Structures are given as C-alpha cells and as structure tokens.
C-alpha cells in the first residue's frame, strides 16, 4: 500500500496544531482559574495542588535539573511533585536506606589520580585527583590533595537518629548536576505559628542537608522554614539561634559529622525563636517610606548607574511594592508583610543568569531551585529581617 507523503505530513502538522491549540486553551483555563501565575520572564508559577510553588517554562514544561545518569530522575519525595518525576512514597518514610535508594543517591564516590597526555605518554598530576561515581564512572570534579570524600550515606545517616527520636519524616532526597550535588530534606513534626491570635500564619519546619562531590562547597546542614501559602523559603537568621552548620571536605570531616546530632537540637530551637520574632513583626505597623528605605538599604542606589541598570532597579521596586500590596491585603501593612515581600521577590522574581560553570546554563528554574537549596540569598533575607526588627523597638 503506497503512502502519500504530502498527505501524511499535512495530517501530522494538523495534529500538532490541534495539540498546540489544546495546550494553549488549557493554559488559559488554568490562568483564569487561578491555578497558574504568569511571571515577568514569561514562565508560570503553579499556585494550587501538589505542585504549588513549582515553576513551568514558557511552554508549560517543568524544568528540573535532576540527575538523569541512570535513565530516571534522581528524586525521592513524600508528595507527588516535579510533575510525575521521581519516586513517591505518600506520607514519606523514616527509612534512610529506602530514601537513598529511591532518591538515586545510594552510590559511592572514589578518588583517582588526575592524568594528562604529554608527548605520547600519560603523566600523573600528583597534586590533583578526580572524584568519580563508582556506579557510572562519571567524573564529578577535580580536587586537590587533602580533599576528604564524604559518602552520601555517611553524610546523611546522622539525621536518621532525628527521625527515630522525634518522629520526623524524610520529605525528599535527590541529586543534581549528574550527582555532583546531593541533598536530603527532613520535615519536623511540629509546625510554627506566627501571630496565633492574629494572622495565624503557618510555617513548616525542615532540616536540609547538602553534600557535594566536586569540591565546590562544604557539607552543610540548614534549618529551612517553608511557608506553604506562597512557597517561600523563610531562611533567615534570628537572634541567638543556630541556622546553619557546615564541614569542609578535609581530614577528619566524617568524624565531625558525629557532632551534628547535638547541634541539630539547637537548630530545632531556632523555630521557636523564629515564631517569636515573626510575630513581633506581624504586630509592627509599617509606613511606605520605611519600606522604600528598606529597599534602598538592601539594593543601594548607584549614582553612576547605566540606563539599563536604572530600569532594572525601577522594575525591582515596582515588583516589591506589588508584592507588598498583595501581602498587605492578607496580613495588614506591617513589617511582617514587608519581609514576606522581600522573600517572595528573592525566591521567585529576582533575575538569575545561570553560568556554564554551574552546570545549569539555560535552565533558570533549576538554577533558582539550587539557589534556594544552598541559601544564596540568605544574607539579604537576614539583613532585611534585622532592619525590620529595629522598627519593633521604636
């Protein structure tokens, strides 16, 4: 039976056009229903359902940056997320071995000498080594002598004690950039309530541990409050409370991890202090000029700015005021609303240009997620918090 190629092509193109129209119609329906929000760069933020807070590309496709070395996305999660990617255990688990396996981070890492060709022979650089995955043979990075590999299980197993003692649940785990960076997140059983007699805002407490195998960063454990109403990470420093703990990849690094269990007790107390300070901000009125002063203190004006940077600054100020207006409708014009506006801007709207060195060039959503995970903007958030706390003492 012969096939009319032109007719077949026309049918295929008609099918593609129908699919595009159906997708566009579905997208507009979701926007109209308040399920999606159009972001300034043309992407979309999911506002409802299991995927609330996730970012879609301009074509409506989620971009994740998860490790795909073994053919599937390296992700374990306690709730359906990442748009069907990864392995889901509804409600989560407290079994670390299951978490490592399903999160695709149960591999080992070895150090091998760095070699290079020279005049037809292979030479060894005795000052450098490659870190290599033993399951795929992939090189993860080049490190100097003295670099101590912290295996994934050793890095995260101390949190198992927290799960056993306090009924905490492993919320998620996974690998990024081909396994160069791995993470686990543990959800603590108690919730934090801000201004229980007023706005009654809920913050979910997490402990996140992050390990790297490419020499780019230390092993870190951070307290990471998450605000479900907008998907913000409320990670900021409060008075006399621990928020971050790190270990460099040097000798005896794995021995120092044993200290983490004691330190975690201090990080859990952080959430009590956080609730107290955020409640104080929720009860502190804010004038518009005070918000403008806050913006200028975080992003200082530049008298020599170019027209382009001036437009960027004006766009940032406009966005921050719009976010403040949204928060004011719900919580009143308070220092708390101002802090939420700054956090929302940093988490979801601030410009980001992922470099080739990051391994995420061109993938802004994944790069933004990595910024949240690593706390790139924590210092700005903490500065805003400290300045707003001064208003409380007027």
PDB file of N, CA and C in Angstrom, residues 90-153:
ATOM      1  N   UNK A  90       3.789   8.145  49.442  1.00  0.00           N
ATOM      2  CA  UNK A  90       2.824   9.066  50.057  1.00  0.00           C
ATOM      3  C   UNK A  90       2.990   9.123  51.572  1.00  0.00           C
ATOM      4  N   UNK A  91       3.137  10.325  52.100  1.00  0.00           N
ATOM      5  CA  UNK A  91       3.311  10.483  53.537  1.00  0.00           C
ATOM      6  C   UNK A  91       4.745  10.369  53.990  1.00  0.00           C
ATOM      7  N   UNK A  92       5.634   9.858  53.115  1.00  0.00           N
ATOM      8  CA  UNK A  92       7.047   9.783  53.453  1.00  0.00           C
ATOM      9  C   UNK A  92       7.437   8.520  54.188  1.00  0.00           C
ATOM     10  N   UNK A  93       8.708   8.401  54.499  1.00  0.00           N
ATOM     11  CA  UNK A  93       9.253   7.254  55.204  1.00  0.00           C
ATOM     12  C   UNK A  93      10.313   7.734  56.188  1.00  0.00           C
ATOM     13  N   UNK A  94      10.648   6.893  57.157  1.00  0.00           N
ATOM     14  CA  UNK A  94      11.715   7.202  58.108  1.00  0.00           C
ATOM     15  C   UNK A  94      12.909   6.275  57.911  1.00  0.00           C
ATOM     16  N   UNK A  95      12.944   5.534  56.787  1.00  0.00           N
ATOM     17  CA  UNK A  95      13.999   4.565  56.487  1.00  0.00           C
ATOM     18  C   UNK A  95      15.028   5.207  55.567  1.00  0.00           C
ATOM     19  N   UNK A  96      16.219   5.491  56.081  1.00  0.00           N
ATOM     20  CA  UNK A  96      17.229   6.181  55.297  1.00  0.00           C
ATOM     21  C   UNK A  96      17.691   5.367  54.097  1.00  0.00           C
ATOM     22  N   UNK A  97      17.788   4.046  54.240  1.00  0.00           N
ATOM     23  CA  UNK A  97      18.242   3.233  53.116  1.00  0.00           C
ATOM     24  C   UNK A  97      17.262   3.305  51.955  1.00  0.00           C
ATOM     25  N   UNK A  98      15.983   3.326  52.253  1.00  0.00           N
ATOM     26  CA  UNK A  98      14.959   3.459  51.216  1.00  0.00           C
ATOM     27  C   UNK A  98      15.052   4.834  50.566  1.00  0.00           C
ATOM     28  N   UNK A  99      15.308   5.854  51.367  1.00  0.00           N
ATOM     29  CA  UNK A  99      15.429   7.215  50.848  1.00  0.00           C
ATOM     30  C   UNK A  99      16.613   7.333  49.889  1.00  0.00           C
ATOM     31  N   UNK A 100      17.757   6.780  50.286  1.00  0.00           N
ATOM     32  CA  UNK A 100      18.945   6.839  49.438  1.00  0.00           C
ATOM     33  C   UNK A 100      18.730   6.101  48.129  1.00  0.00           C
ATOM     34  N   UNK A 101      18.071   4.946  48.212  1.00  0.00           N
ATOM     35  CA  UNK A 101      17.827   4.151  47.010  1.00  0.00           C
ATOM     36  C   UNK A 101      16.868   4.864  46.061  1.00  0.00           C
ATOM     37  N   UNK A 102      15.716   5.291  46.570  1.00  0.00           N
ATOM     38  CA  UNK A 102      14.713   5.908  45.714  1.00  0.00           C
ATOM     39  C   UNK A 102      15.144   7.292  45.231  1.00  0.00           C
ATOM     40  N   UNK A 103      15.997   7.958  46.023  1.00  0.00           N
ATOM     41  CA  UNK A 103      16.487   9.272  45.622  1.00  0.00           C
ATOM     42  C   UNK A 103      17.651   9.208  44.643  1.00  0.00           C
ATOM     43  N   UNK A 104      18.096   7.984  44.321  1.00  0.00           N
ATOM     44  CA  UNK A 104      19.189   7.839  43.373  1.00  0.00           C
ATOM     45  C   UNK A 104      20.519   8.325  43.897  1.00  0.00           C
ATOM     46  N   UNK A 105      20.700   8.297  45.230  1.00  0.00           N
ATOM     47  CA  UNK A 105      21.944   8.792  45.818  1.00  0.00           C
ATOM     48  C   UNK A 105      22.602   7.721  46.695  1.00  0.00           C
ATOM     49  N   UNK A 106      22.376   6.455  46.351  1.00  0.00           N
ATOM     50  CA  UNK A 106      22.984   5.363  47.105  1.00  0.00           C
ATOM     51  C   UNK A 106      24.301   4.918  46.478  1.00  0.00           C
ATOM     52  N   UNK A 107      24.900   5.767  45.646  1.00  0.00           N
ATOM     53  CA  UNK A 107      26.164   5.420  45.012  1.00  0.00           C
ATOM     54  C   UNK A 107      27.344   5.827  45.890  1.00  0.00           C
ATOM     55  N   UNK A 108      28.511   5.236  45.598  1.00  0.00           N
ATOM     56  CA  UNK A 108      29.746   5.582  46.276  1.00  0.00           C
ATOM     57  C   UNK A 108      30.575   6.495  45.375  1.00  0.00           C
ATOM     58  N   UNK A 109      31.511   7.197  45.990  1.00  0.00           N
ATOM     59  CA  UNK A 109      32.417   8.077  45.258  1.00  0.00           C
ATOM     60  C   UNK A 109      33.851   7.708  45.618  1.00  0.00           C
ATOM     61  N   UNK A 110      34.718   7.608  44.603  1.00  0.00           N
ATOM     62  CA  UNK A 110      36.122   7.304  44.818  1.00  0.00           C
ATOM     63  C   UNK A 110      36.992   8.425  44.262  1.00  0.00           C
ATOM     64  N   UNK A 111      38.240   8.466  44.727  1.00  0.00           N
ATOM     65  CA  UNK A 111      39.209   9.445  44.246  1.00  0.00           C
ATOM     66  C   UNK A 111      40.256   8.719  43.410  1.00  0.00           C
ATOM     67  N   UNK A 112      40.500   9.231  42.193  1.00  0.00           N
ATOM     68  CA  UNK A 112      41.509   8.620  41.315  1.00  0.00           C
ATOM     69  C   UNK A 112      42.478   9.710  40.872  1.00  0.00           C
ATOM     70  N   UNK A 113      43.728   9.339  40.586  1.00  0.00           N
ATOM     71  CA  UNK A 113      44.721  10.344  40.188  1.00  0.00           C
ATOM     72  C   UNK A 113      44.317  11.073  38.911  1.00  0.00           C
ATOM     73  N   UNK A 114      44.656  12.337  38.848  1.00  0.00           N
ATOM     74  CA  UNK A 114      44.409  13.132  37.644  1.00  0.00           C
ATOM     75  C   UNK A 114      45.543  12.881  36.650  1.00  0.00           C
ATOM     76  N   UNK A 115      45.186  12.499  35.442  1.00  0.00           N
ATOM     77  CA  UNK A 115      46.185  12.190  34.424  1.00  0.00           C
ATOM     78  C   UNK A 115      46.020  13.098  33.212  1.00  0.00           C
ATOM     79  N   UNK A 116      47.105  13.242  32.450  1.00  0.00           N
ATOM     80  CA  UNK A 116      47.022  14.052  31.237  1.00  0.00           C
ATOM     81  C   UNK A 116      48.052  13.534  30.229  1.00  0.00           C
ATOM     82  N   UNK A 117      47.729  13.646  28.924  1.00  0.00           N
ATOM     83  CA  UNK A 117      48.672  13.181  27.894  1.00  0.00           C
ATOM     84  C   UNK A 117      49.770  14.215  27.636  1.00  0.00           C
ATOM     85  N   UNK A 118      50.979  13.716  27.390  1.00  0.00           N
ATOM     86  CA  UNK A 118      52.086  14.599  27.077  1.00  0.00           C
ATOM     87  C   UNK A 118      53.115  13.856  26.222  1.00  0.00           C
ATOM     88  N   UNK A 119      53.290  14.341  24.986  1.00  0.00           N
ATOM     89  CA  UNK A 119      54.267  13.755  24.069  1.00  0.00           C
ATOM     90  C   UNK A 119      54.116  12.239  23.940  1.00  0.00           C
ATOM     91  N   UNK A 120      52.858  11.806  23.788  1.00  0.00           N
ATOM     92  CA  UNK A 120      52.617  10.397  23.552  1.00  0.00           C
ATOM     93  C   UNK A 120      52.609   9.526  24.792  1.00  0.00           C
ATOM     94  N   UNK A 121      52.773  10.120  25.965  1.00  0.00           N
ATOM     95  CA  UNK A 121      52.724   9.339  27.200  1.00  0.00           C
ATOM     96  C   UNK A 121      51.699   9.935  28.150  1.00  0.00           C
ATOM     97  N   UNK A 122      51.301   9.168  29.144  1.00  0.00           N
ATOM     98  CA  UNK A 122      50.338   9.627  30.136  1.00  0.00           C
ATOM     99  C   UNK A 122      51.067   9.985  31.425  1.00  0.00           C
ATOM    100  N   UNK A 123      50.883  11.207  31.865  1.00  0.00           N
ATOM    101  CA  UNK A 123      51.503  11.651  33.100  1.00  0.00           C
ATOM    102  C   UNK A 123      50.453  11.841  34.189  1.00  0.00           C
ATOM    103  N   UNK A 124      50.897  11.852  35.421  1.00  0.00           N
ATOM    104  CA  UNK A 124      50.008  11.990  36.576  1.00  0.00           C
ATOM    105  C   UNK A 124      50.335  13.289  37.309  1.00  0.00           C
ATOM    106  N   UNK A 125      49.303  14.082  37.570  1.00  0.00           N
ATOM    107  CA  UNK A 125      49.454  15.286  38.386  1.00  0.00           C
ATOM    108  C   UNK A 125      49.258  14.870  39.841  1.00  0.00           C
ATOM    109  N   UNK A 126      50.310  14.840  40.594  1.00  0.00           N
ATOM    110  CA  UNK A 126      50.246  14.323  41.961  1.00  0.00           C
ATOM    111  C   UNK A 126      49.543  15.261  42.931  1.00  0.00           C
ATOM    112  N   UNK A 127      49.226  16.467  42.491  1.00  0.00           N
ATOM    113  CA  UNK A 127      48.555  17.427  43.383  1.00  0.00           C
ATOM    114  C   UNK A 127      47.040  17.400  43.223  1.00  0.00           C
ATOM    115  N   UNK A 128      46.540  16.718  42.188  1.00  0.00           N
ATOM    116  CA  UNK A 128      45.111  16.728  41.895  1.00  0.00           C
ATOM    117  C   UNK A 128      44.552  15.309  41.783  1.00  0.00           C
ATOM    118  N   UNK A 129      43.255  15.198  42.054  1.00  0.00           N
ATOM    119  CA  UNK A 129      42.534  13.935  41.898  1.00  0.00           C
ATOM    120  C   UNK A 129      41.168  14.212  41.289  1.00  0.00           C
ATOM    121  N   UNK A 130      40.602  13.195  40.635  1.00  0.00           N
ATOM    122  CA  UNK A 130      39.221  13.240  40.174  1.00  0.00           C
ATOM    123  C   UNK A 130      38.348  12.503  41.185  1.00  0.00           C
ATOM    124  N   UNK A 131      37.191  13.071  41.500  1.00  0.00           N
ATOM    125  CA  UNK A 131      36.183  12.319  42.243  1.00  0.00           C
ATOM    126  C   UNK A 131      35.272  11.657  41.216  1.00  0.00           C
ATOM    127  N   UNK A 132      35.017  10.349  41.387  1.00  0.00           N
ATOM    128  CA  UNK A 132      34.343   9.551  40.365  1.00  0.00           C
ATOM    129  C   UNK A 132      33.238   8.714  40.992  1.00  0.00           C
ATOM    130  N   UNK A 133      32.072   8.695  40.344  1.00  0.00           N
ATOM    131  CA  UNK A 133      30.984   7.814  40.765  1.00  0.00           C
ATOM    132  C   UNK A 133      31.355   6.372  40.444  1.00  0.00           C
ATOM    133  N   UNK A 134      31.180   5.452  41.414  1.00  0.00           N
ATOM    134  CA  UNK A 134      31.544   4.065  41.159  1.00  0.00           C
ATOM    135  C   UNK A 134      30.481   3.324  40.362  1.00  0.00           C
ATOM    136  N   UNK A 135      29.253   3.868  40.274  1.00  0.00           N
ATOM    137  CA  UNK A 135      28.213   3.167  39.527  1.00  0.00           C
ATOM    138  C   UNK A 135      28.215   3.520  38.045  1.00  0.00           C
ATOM    139  N   UNK A 136      28.642   4.729  37.700  1.00  0.00           N
ATOM    140  CA  UNK A 136      28.625   5.145  36.300  1.00  0.00           C
ATOM    141  C   UNK A 136      30.018   5.458  35.761  1.00  0.00           C
ATOM    142  N   UNK A 137      31.000   5.643  36.643  1.00  0.00           N
ATOM    143  CA  UNK A 137      32.338   6.013  36.212  1.00  0.00           C
ATOM    144  C   UNK A 137      32.472   7.474  35.835  1.00  0.00           C
ATOM    145  N   UNK A 138      31.405   8.267  36.063  1.00  0.00           N
ATOM    146  CA  UNK A 138      31.425   9.677  35.681  1.00  0.00           C
ATOM    147  C   UNK A 138      32.310  10.480  36.628  1.00  0.00           C
ATOM    148  N   UNK A 139      33.110  11.374  36.054  1.00  0.00           N
ATOM    149  CA  UNK A 139      33.914  12.289  36.855  1.00  0.00           C
ATOM    150  C   UNK A 139      33.011  13.389  37.411  1.00  0.00           C
ATOM    151  N   UNK A 140      33.099  13.618  38.708  1.00  0.00           N
ATOM    152  CA  UNK A 140      32.261  14.627  39.355  1.00  0.00           C
ATOM    153  C   UNK A 140      33.000  15.941  39.576  1.00  0.00           C
ATOM    154  N   UNK A 141      34.309  15.886  39.645  1.00  0.00           N
ATOM    155  CA  UNK A 141      35.061  17.105  39.859  1.00  0.00           C
ATOM    156  C   UNK A 141      36.543  16.830  39.995  1.00  0.00           C
ATOM    157  N   UNK A 142      37.326  17.892  40.030  1.00  0.00           N
ATOM    158  CA  UNK A 142      38.774  17.794  40.234  1.00  0.00           C
ATOM    159  C   UNK A 142      39.095  18.484  41.557  1.00  0.00           C
ATOM    160  N   UNK A 143      39.760  17.768  42.451  1.00  0.00           N
ATOM    161  CA  UNK A 143      40.023  18.280  43.797  1.00  0.00           C
ATOM    162  C   UNK A 143      41.511  18.145  44.111  1.00  0.00           C
ATOM    163  N   UNK A 144      41.935  18.916  45.085  1.00  0.00           N
ATOM    164  CA  UNK A 144      43.351  18.883  45.466  1.00  0.00           C
ATOM    165  C   UNK A 144      43.600  17.828  46.530  1.00  0.00           C
ATOM    166  N   UNK A 145      44.881  17.520  46.733  1.00  0.00           N
ATOM    167  CA  UNK A 145      45.257  16.588  47.791  1.00  0.00           C
ATOM    168  C   UNK A 145      44.714  17.084  49.128  1.00  0.00           C
ATOM    169  N   UNK A 146      44.286  16.166  49.946  1.00  0.00           N
ATOM    170  CA  UNK A 146      43.721  16.533  51.237  1.00  0.00           C
ATOM    171  C   UNK A 146      42.221  16.634  51.234  1.00  0.00           C
ATOM    172  N   UNK A 147      41.617  16.580  50.030  1.00  0.00           N
ATOM    173  CA  UNK A 147      40.149  16.620  49.946  1.00  0.00           C
ATOM    174  C   UNK A 147      39.590  15.304  50.473  1.00  0.00           C
ATOM    175  N   UNK A 148      38.691  15.390  51.409  1.00  0.00           N
ATOM    176  CA  UNK A 148      38.073  14.212  52.028  1.00  0.00           C
ATOM    177  C   UNK A 148      36.697  13.976  51.422  1.00  0.00           C
ATOM    178  N   UNK A 149      36.500  12.808  50.822  1.00  0.00           N
ATOM    179  CA  UNK A 149      35.189  12.456  50.290  1.00  0.00           C
ATOM    180  C   UNK A 149      34.265  12.111  51.449  1.00  0.00           C
ATOM    181  N   UNK A 150      33.089  12.707  51.458  1.00  0.00           N
ATOM    182  CA  UNK A 150      32.058  12.348  52.442  1.00  0.00           C
ATOM    183  C   UNK A 150      30.992  11.576  51.683  1.00  0.00           C
ATOM    184  N   UNK A 151      30.943  10.268  51.903  1.00  0.00           N
ATOM    185  CA  UNK A 151      29.987   9.420  51.193  1.00  0.00           C
ATOM    186  C   UNK A 151      28.560   9.825  51.552  1.00  0.00           C
ATOM    187  N   UNK A 152      27.648   9.623  50.617  1.00  0.00           N
ATOM    188  CA  UNK A 152      26.272  10.091  50.814  1.00  0.00           C
ATOM    189  C   UNK A 152      25.635   9.517  52.065  1.00  0.00           C
ATOM    190  N   UNK A 153      25.793   8.220  52.284  1.00  0.00           N
ATOM    191  CA  UNK A 153      25.142   7.639  53.467  1.00  0.00           C
ATOM    192  C   UNK A 153      25.742   8.204  54.746  1.00  0.00           C
TER     193      UNK A 153
END
